[in-house]
Short mmCIF file of C-alpha atoms and ligand atoms in Angstrom, two decimals:
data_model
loop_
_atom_site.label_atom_id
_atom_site.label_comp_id
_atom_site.label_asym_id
_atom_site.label_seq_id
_atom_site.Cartn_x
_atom_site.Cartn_y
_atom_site.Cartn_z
CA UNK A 1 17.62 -5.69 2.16
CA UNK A 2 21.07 -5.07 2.98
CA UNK A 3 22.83 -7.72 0.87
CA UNK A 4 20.49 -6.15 -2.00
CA UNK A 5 21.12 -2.78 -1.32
CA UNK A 6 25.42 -3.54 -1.14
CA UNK A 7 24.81 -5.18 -4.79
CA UNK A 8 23.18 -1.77 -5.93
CA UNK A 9 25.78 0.17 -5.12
CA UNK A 10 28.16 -2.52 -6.63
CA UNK A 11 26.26 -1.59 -9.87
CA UNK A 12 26.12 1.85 -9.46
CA UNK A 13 29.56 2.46 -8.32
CA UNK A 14 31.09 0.42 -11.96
CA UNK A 15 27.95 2.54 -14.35
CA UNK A 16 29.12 5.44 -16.20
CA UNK A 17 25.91 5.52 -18.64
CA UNK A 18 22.35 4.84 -16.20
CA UNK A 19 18.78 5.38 -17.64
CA UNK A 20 16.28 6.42 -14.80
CA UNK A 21 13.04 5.57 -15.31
CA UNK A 22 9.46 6.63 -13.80
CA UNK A 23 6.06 5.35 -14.31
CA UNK A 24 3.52 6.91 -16.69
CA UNK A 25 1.28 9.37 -15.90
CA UNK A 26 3.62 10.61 -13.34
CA UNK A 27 2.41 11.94 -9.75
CA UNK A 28 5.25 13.77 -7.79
CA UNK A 29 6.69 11.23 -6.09
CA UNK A 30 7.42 9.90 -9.85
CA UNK A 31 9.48 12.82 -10.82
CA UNK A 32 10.81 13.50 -7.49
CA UNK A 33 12.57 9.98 -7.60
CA UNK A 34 13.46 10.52 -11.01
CA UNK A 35 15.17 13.97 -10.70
CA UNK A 36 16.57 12.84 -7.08
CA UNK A 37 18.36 9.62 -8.05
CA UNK A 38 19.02 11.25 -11.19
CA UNK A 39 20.65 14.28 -10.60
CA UNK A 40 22.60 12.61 -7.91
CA UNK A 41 23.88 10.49 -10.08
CA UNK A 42 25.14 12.93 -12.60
CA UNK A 43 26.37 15.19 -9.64
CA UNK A 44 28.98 12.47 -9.14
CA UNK A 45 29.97 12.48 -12.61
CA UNK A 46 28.06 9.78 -14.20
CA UNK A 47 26.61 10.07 -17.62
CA UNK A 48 22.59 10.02 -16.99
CA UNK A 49 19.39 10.11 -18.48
CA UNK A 50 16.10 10.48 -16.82
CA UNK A 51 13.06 8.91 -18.41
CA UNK A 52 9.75 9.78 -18.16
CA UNK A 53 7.36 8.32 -20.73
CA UNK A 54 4.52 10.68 -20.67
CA UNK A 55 6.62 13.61 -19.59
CA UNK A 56 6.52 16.57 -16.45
CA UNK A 57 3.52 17.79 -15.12
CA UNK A 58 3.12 21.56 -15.44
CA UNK A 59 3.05 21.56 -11.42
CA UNK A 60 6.46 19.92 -11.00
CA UNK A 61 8.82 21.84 -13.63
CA UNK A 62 9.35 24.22 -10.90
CA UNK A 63 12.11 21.73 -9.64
CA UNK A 64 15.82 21.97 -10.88
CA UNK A 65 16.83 19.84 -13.00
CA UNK A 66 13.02 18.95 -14.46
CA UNK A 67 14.13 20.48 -17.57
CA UNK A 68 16.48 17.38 -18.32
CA UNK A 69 14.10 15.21 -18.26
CA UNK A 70 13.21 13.02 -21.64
CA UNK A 71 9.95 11.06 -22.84
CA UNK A 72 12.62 8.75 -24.59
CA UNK A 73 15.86 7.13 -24.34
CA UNK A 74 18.81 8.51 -26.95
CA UNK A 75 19.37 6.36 -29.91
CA UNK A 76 22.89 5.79 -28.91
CA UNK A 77 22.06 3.49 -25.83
CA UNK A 78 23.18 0.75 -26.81
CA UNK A 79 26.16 1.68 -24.45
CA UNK A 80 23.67 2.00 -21.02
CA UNK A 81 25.12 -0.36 -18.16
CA UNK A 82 22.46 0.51 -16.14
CA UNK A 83 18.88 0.97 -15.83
CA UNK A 84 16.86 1.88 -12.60
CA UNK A 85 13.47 2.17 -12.51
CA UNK A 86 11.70 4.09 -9.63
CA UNK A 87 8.33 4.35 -8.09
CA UNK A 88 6.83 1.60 -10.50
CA UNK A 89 5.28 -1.84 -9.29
CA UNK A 90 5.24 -3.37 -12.94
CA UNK A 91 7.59 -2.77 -15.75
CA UNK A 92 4.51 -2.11 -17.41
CA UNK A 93 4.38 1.18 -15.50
CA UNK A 94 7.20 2.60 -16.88
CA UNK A 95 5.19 2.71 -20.83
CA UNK A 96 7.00 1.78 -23.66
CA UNK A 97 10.35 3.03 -23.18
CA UNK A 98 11.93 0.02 -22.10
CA UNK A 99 10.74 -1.64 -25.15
CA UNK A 100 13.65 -3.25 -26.79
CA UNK A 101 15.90 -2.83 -23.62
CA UNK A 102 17.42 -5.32 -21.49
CA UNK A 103 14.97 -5.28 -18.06
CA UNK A 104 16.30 -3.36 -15.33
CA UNK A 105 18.71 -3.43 -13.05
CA UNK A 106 17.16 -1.85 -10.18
CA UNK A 107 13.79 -1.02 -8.84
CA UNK A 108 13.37 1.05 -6.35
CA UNK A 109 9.78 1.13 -4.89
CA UNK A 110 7.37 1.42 -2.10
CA UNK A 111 3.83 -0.40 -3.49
CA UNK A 112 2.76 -3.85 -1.90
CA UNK A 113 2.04 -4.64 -5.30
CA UNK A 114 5.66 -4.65 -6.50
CA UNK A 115 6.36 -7.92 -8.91
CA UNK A 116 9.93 -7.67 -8.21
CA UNK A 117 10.21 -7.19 -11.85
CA UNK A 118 14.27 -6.19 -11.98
CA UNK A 119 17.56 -7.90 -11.06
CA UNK A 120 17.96 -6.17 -7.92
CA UNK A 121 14.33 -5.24 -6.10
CA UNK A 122 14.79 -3.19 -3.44
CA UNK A 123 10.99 -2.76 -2.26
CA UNK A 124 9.60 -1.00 0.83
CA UNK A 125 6.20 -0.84 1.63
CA UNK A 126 6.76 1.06 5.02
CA UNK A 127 7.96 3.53 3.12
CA UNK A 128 5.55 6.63 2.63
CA UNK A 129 7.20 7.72 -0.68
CA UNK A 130 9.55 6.01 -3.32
CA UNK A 131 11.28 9.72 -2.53
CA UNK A 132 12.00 8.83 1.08
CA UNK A 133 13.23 5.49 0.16
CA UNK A 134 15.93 7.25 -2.23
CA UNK A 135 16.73 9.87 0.62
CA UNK A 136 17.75 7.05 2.89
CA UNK A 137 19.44 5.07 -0.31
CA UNK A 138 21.80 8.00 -1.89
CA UNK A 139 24.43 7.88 1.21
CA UNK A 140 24.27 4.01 0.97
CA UNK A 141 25.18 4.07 -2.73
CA UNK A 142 27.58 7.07 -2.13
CA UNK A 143 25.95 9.47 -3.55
CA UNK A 144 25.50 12.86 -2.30
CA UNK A 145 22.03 14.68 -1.44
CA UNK A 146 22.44 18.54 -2.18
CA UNK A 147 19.91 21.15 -2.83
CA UNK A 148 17.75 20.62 -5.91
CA UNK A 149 18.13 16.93 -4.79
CA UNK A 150 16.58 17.35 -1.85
CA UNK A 151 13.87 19.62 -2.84
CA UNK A 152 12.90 16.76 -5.90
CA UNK A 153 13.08 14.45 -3.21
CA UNK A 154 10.84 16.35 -0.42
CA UNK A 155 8.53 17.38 -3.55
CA UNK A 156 7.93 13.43 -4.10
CA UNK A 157 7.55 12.97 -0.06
CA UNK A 158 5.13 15.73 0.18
CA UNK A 159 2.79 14.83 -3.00
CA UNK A 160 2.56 10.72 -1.48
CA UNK A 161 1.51 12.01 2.00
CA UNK A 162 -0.66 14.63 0.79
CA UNK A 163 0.98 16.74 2.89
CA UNK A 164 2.22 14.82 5.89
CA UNK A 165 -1.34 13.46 6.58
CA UNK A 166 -1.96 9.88 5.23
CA UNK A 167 -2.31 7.38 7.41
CA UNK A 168 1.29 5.96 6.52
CA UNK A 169 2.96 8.81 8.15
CA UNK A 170 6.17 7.46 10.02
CA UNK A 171 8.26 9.23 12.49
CA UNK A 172 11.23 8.35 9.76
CA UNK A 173 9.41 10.15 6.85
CA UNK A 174 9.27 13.67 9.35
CA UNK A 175 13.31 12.66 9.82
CA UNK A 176 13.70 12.22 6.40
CA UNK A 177 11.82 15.30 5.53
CA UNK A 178 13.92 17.15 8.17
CA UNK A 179 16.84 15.93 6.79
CA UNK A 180 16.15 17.41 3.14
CA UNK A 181 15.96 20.59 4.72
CA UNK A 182 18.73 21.14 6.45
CA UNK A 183 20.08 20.07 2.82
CA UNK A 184 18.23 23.36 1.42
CA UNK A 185 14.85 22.03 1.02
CA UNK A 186 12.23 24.89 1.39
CA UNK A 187 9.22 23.30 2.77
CA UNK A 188 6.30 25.90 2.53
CA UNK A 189 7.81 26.94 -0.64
CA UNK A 190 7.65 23.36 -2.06
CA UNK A 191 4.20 22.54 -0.29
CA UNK A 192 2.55 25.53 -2.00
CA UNK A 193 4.28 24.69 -5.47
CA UNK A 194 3.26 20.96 -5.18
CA UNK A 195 -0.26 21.06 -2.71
CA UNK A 196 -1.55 23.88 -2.75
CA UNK A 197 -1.65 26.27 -6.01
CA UNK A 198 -3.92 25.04 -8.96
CA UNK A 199 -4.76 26.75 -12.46
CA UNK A 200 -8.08 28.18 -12.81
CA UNK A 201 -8.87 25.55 -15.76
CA UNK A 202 -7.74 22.20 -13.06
CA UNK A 203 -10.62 24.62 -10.46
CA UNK A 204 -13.08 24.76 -13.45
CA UNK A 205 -12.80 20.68 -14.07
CA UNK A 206 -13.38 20.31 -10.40
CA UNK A 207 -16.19 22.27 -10.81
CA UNK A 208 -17.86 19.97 -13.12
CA UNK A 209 -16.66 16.47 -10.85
CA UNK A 210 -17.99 18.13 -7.72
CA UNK A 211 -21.42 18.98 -9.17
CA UNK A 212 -21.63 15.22 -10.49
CA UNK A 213 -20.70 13.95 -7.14
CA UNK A 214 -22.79 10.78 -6.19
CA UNK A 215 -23.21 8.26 -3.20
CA UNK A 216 -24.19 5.35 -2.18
CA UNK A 217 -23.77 4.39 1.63
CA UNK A 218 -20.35 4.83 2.80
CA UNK A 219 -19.24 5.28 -1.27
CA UNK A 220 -18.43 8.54 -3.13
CA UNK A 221 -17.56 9.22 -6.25
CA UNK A 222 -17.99 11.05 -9.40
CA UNK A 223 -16.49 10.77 -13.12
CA UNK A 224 -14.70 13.31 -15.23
CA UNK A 225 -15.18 13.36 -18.75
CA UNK A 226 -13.67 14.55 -22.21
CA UNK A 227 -16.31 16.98 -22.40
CA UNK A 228 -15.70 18.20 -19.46
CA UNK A 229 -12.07 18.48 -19.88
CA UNK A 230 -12.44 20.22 -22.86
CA UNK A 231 -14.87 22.93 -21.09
CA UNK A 232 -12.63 23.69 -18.75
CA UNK A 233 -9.73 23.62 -20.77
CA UNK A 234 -7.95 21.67 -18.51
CA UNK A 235 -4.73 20.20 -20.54
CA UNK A 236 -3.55 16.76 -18.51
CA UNK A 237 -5.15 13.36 -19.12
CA UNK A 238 -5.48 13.21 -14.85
CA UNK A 239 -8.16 14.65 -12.09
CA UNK A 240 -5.92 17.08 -11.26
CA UNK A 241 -6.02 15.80 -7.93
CA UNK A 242 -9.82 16.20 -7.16
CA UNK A 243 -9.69 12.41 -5.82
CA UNK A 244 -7.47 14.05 -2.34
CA UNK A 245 -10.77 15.92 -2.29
CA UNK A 246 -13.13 13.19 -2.56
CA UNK A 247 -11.16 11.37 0.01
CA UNK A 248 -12.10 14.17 2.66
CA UNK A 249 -15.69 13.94 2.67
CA UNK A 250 -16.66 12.72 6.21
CA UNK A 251 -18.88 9.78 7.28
CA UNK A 252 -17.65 7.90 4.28
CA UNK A 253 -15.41 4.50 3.73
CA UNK A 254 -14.26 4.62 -0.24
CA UNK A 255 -13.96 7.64 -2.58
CA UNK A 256 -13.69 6.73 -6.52
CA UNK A 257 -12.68 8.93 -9.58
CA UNK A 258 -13.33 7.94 -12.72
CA UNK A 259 -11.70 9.57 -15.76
CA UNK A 260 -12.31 9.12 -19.02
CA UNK A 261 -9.41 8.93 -20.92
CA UNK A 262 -8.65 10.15 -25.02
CA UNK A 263 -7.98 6.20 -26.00
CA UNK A 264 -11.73 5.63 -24.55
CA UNK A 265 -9.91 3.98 -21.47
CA UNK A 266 -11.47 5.18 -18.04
CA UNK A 267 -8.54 5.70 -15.34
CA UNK A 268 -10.05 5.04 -11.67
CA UNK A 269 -8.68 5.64 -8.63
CA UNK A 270 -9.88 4.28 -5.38
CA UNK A 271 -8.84 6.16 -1.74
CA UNK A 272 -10.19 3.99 1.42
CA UNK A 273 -10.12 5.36 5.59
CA UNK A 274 -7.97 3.37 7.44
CA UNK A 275 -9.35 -0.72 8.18
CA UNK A 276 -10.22 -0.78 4.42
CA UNK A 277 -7.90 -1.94 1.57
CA UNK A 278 -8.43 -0.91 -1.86
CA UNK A 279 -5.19 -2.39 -3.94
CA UNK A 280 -7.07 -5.50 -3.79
CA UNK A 281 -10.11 -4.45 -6.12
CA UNK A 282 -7.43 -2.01 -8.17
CA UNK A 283 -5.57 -5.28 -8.91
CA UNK A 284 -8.90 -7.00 -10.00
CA UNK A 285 -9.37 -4.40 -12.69
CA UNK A 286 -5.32 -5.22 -13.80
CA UNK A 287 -3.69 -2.07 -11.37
CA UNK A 288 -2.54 -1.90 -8.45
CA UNK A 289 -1.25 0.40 -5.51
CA UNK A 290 -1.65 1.06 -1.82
CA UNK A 291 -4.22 0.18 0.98
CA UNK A 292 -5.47 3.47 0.88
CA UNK A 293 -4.54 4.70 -2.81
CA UNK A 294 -5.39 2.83 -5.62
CA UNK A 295 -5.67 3.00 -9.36
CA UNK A 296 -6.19 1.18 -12.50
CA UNK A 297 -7.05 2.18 -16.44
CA UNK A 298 -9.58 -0.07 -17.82
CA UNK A 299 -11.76 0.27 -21.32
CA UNK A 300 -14.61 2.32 -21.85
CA UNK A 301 -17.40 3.10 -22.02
CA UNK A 302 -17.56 5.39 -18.81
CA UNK A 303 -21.37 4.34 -17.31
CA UNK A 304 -19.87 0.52 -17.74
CA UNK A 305 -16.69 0.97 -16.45
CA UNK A 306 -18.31 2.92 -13.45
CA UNK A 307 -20.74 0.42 -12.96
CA UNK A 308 -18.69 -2.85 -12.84
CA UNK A 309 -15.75 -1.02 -10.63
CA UNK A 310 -18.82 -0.02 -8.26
CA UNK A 311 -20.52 -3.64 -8.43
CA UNK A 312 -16.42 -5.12 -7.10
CA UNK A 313 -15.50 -2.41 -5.11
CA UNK A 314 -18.41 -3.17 -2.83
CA UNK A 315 -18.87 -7.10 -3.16
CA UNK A 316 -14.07 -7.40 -2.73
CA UNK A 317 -14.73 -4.34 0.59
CA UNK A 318 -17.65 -5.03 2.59
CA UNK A 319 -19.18 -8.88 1.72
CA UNK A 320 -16.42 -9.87 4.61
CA UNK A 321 -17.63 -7.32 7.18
P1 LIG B 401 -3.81 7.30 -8.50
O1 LIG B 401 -5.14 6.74 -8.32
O2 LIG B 401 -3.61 8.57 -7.76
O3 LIG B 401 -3.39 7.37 -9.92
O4 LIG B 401 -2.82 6.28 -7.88
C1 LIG B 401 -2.93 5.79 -6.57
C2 LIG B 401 -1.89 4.71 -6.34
O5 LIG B 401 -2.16 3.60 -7.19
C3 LIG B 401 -0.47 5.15 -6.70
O6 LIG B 401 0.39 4.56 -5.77
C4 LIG B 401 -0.24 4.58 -8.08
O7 LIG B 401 1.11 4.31 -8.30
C5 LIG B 401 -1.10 3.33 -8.07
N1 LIG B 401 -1.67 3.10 -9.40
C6 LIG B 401 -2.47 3.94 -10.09
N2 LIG B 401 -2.81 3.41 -11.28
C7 LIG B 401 -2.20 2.21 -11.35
C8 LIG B 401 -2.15 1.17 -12.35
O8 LIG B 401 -2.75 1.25 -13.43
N3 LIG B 401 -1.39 0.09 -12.05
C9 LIG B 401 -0.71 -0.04 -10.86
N4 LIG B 401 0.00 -1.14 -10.64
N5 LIG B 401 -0.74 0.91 -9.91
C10 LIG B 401 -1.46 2.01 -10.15
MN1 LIG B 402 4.92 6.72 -4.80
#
């Protein structure tokens, strides 16, 4: 990756307008990417926009800087040199922002199912975060990491690891993380912010996926709907995280969320123990992800969707045990 890496810089070095880009439906490592290459980049004087189709979680405007990000790019950029897009396997990922632009530059990313979609791919799938992956990059492309860089960045490190506890964990991520402290990082601070505190509407919505909760064998899961959202009065079009939940129930292999979605679309996600790999039957369904964490949005109805994704998950997991 070095070659790759020594072009990047190259690019950034000669930019003065960049577009950063994140995936829809951002998780924290999304917008910690996007506000820690991106306010690095404007730190040294570059002119930058960070992109972020579907917006900033409630739980991550906390961070500095959060308030600069935009859902689109300015009319005027038809003078962007550069565009980097982080934490995203597919361009698809990124929405419709890019629509009309030239394809990017750089992608910066950590999923095995990267398509190498950009000029320059620089793809790590040791990596526990697409955050820790930028930590190690800034000094490479000569950029600094100060404080409300390093807490984005530690924010995007702590969401992917659930904490430090996935079983990705590196002896490099704790560096990393130890690194972004000494650069100001608070970690309790940022784990509470980012883990730990939920609104009493996201601990209603649990409420109702909890009571749902089925099994079958070594499989959990339950579904989420619109009805449900709405009697909670929970406001985001995600789980609010119940699926980190589901993936703690003991003597079980595969957790599953499914969450039906405004456009009629059902978002799953799929969360396996260790010797089990999920991205596999995410992929089948057109996502894509990790071993362990998995996702993909596929139509309605709900029961269908549920029972299809159930009928795969077990014949693409277990049929080669
Ligand atoms: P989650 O289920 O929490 O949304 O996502 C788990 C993992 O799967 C994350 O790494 C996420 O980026 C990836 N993922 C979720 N949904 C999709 C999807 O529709 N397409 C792809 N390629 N990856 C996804
Ligand atoms: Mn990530």
């Amino acid at each position: 990756m070095a070659q790759e890496v020594h072009f990047a810089r190259q690019l950034v070095q000669s930019a003065t307008d960049i577009a950063v880009v994140t995936h829809i439906r951002p998780d924290g490592d999304a917008i910690g990417s996007l506000l820690g290459l991106g306010l690095a980049l404007a730190a040294s004087g570059k002119s930058v926009q960070m992109i972020s189709g579907d917006g900033v979680p409630s739980t991550f405007r906390f961070l500095a800087g959060s308030d600069r990000i935009r859902t689109h790019l300015e009319e005027l950029s038809g003078s962007l040199d550069l565009i980097v897009v982080v934490d995203a396997s597919e361009l698809s990922r990124t929405g419709t922002v890019l629509d009309g632009y030239p394809s990017p530059h750089i992608n910066i990313d950590h999923h095995p199912t990267n398509t190498n979609f950009a000029g320059i791919n620089l793809v790590e799938v040791s990596a526990v975060a697409c955050a820790e992956m930028i930590a190690l990059l800034l000094p490479e492309l000569g950029l600094q990491i100060d404080k409300p860089v390093a807490e984005a960045l530690l924010a995007g490190m702590l969401t992917d690891t659930i904490g430090f506890r996935t079983n990705n964990m590196t002896t490099r991520a704790l560096n990393v993380a130890t690194s972004l402290m000494e650069k100001g990082a608070n970690l309790s601070e940022i784990y509470q912010k980012v883990l730990l505190q939920r609104s009493f509407q996201a601990m209603r919505f649990w409420g109702s996926g909890l009571s749902n909760l089925q099994r079958d064998g070594r499989i959990v899961w339950t579904a989420l709907t619109m009805e449900d959202r709405k009697n909670a009065g929970y406001p985001g079009r995600d789980d609010a995280d119940l699926i980190n939940i589901l993936s703690s129930i003991s003597d079980t292999d595969i957790s599953l969320i499914f969450v039906e979605q405004p456009d009629g679309n059902v978002k799953v996600s799929w969360r396996a123990v260790d010797n089990i790999d999920v991205s596999g039957v995410a992929q089948w369904f057109g996502g894509g992800g990790h071993r362990a964490a998995a996702g993909a949005t596929m139509p309605g109805p709900l029961a269908e969707a549920q029972k299809s994704v159930l009928e795969v998950t077990r014949k693409l997991t277990f049929s080669s045990k």
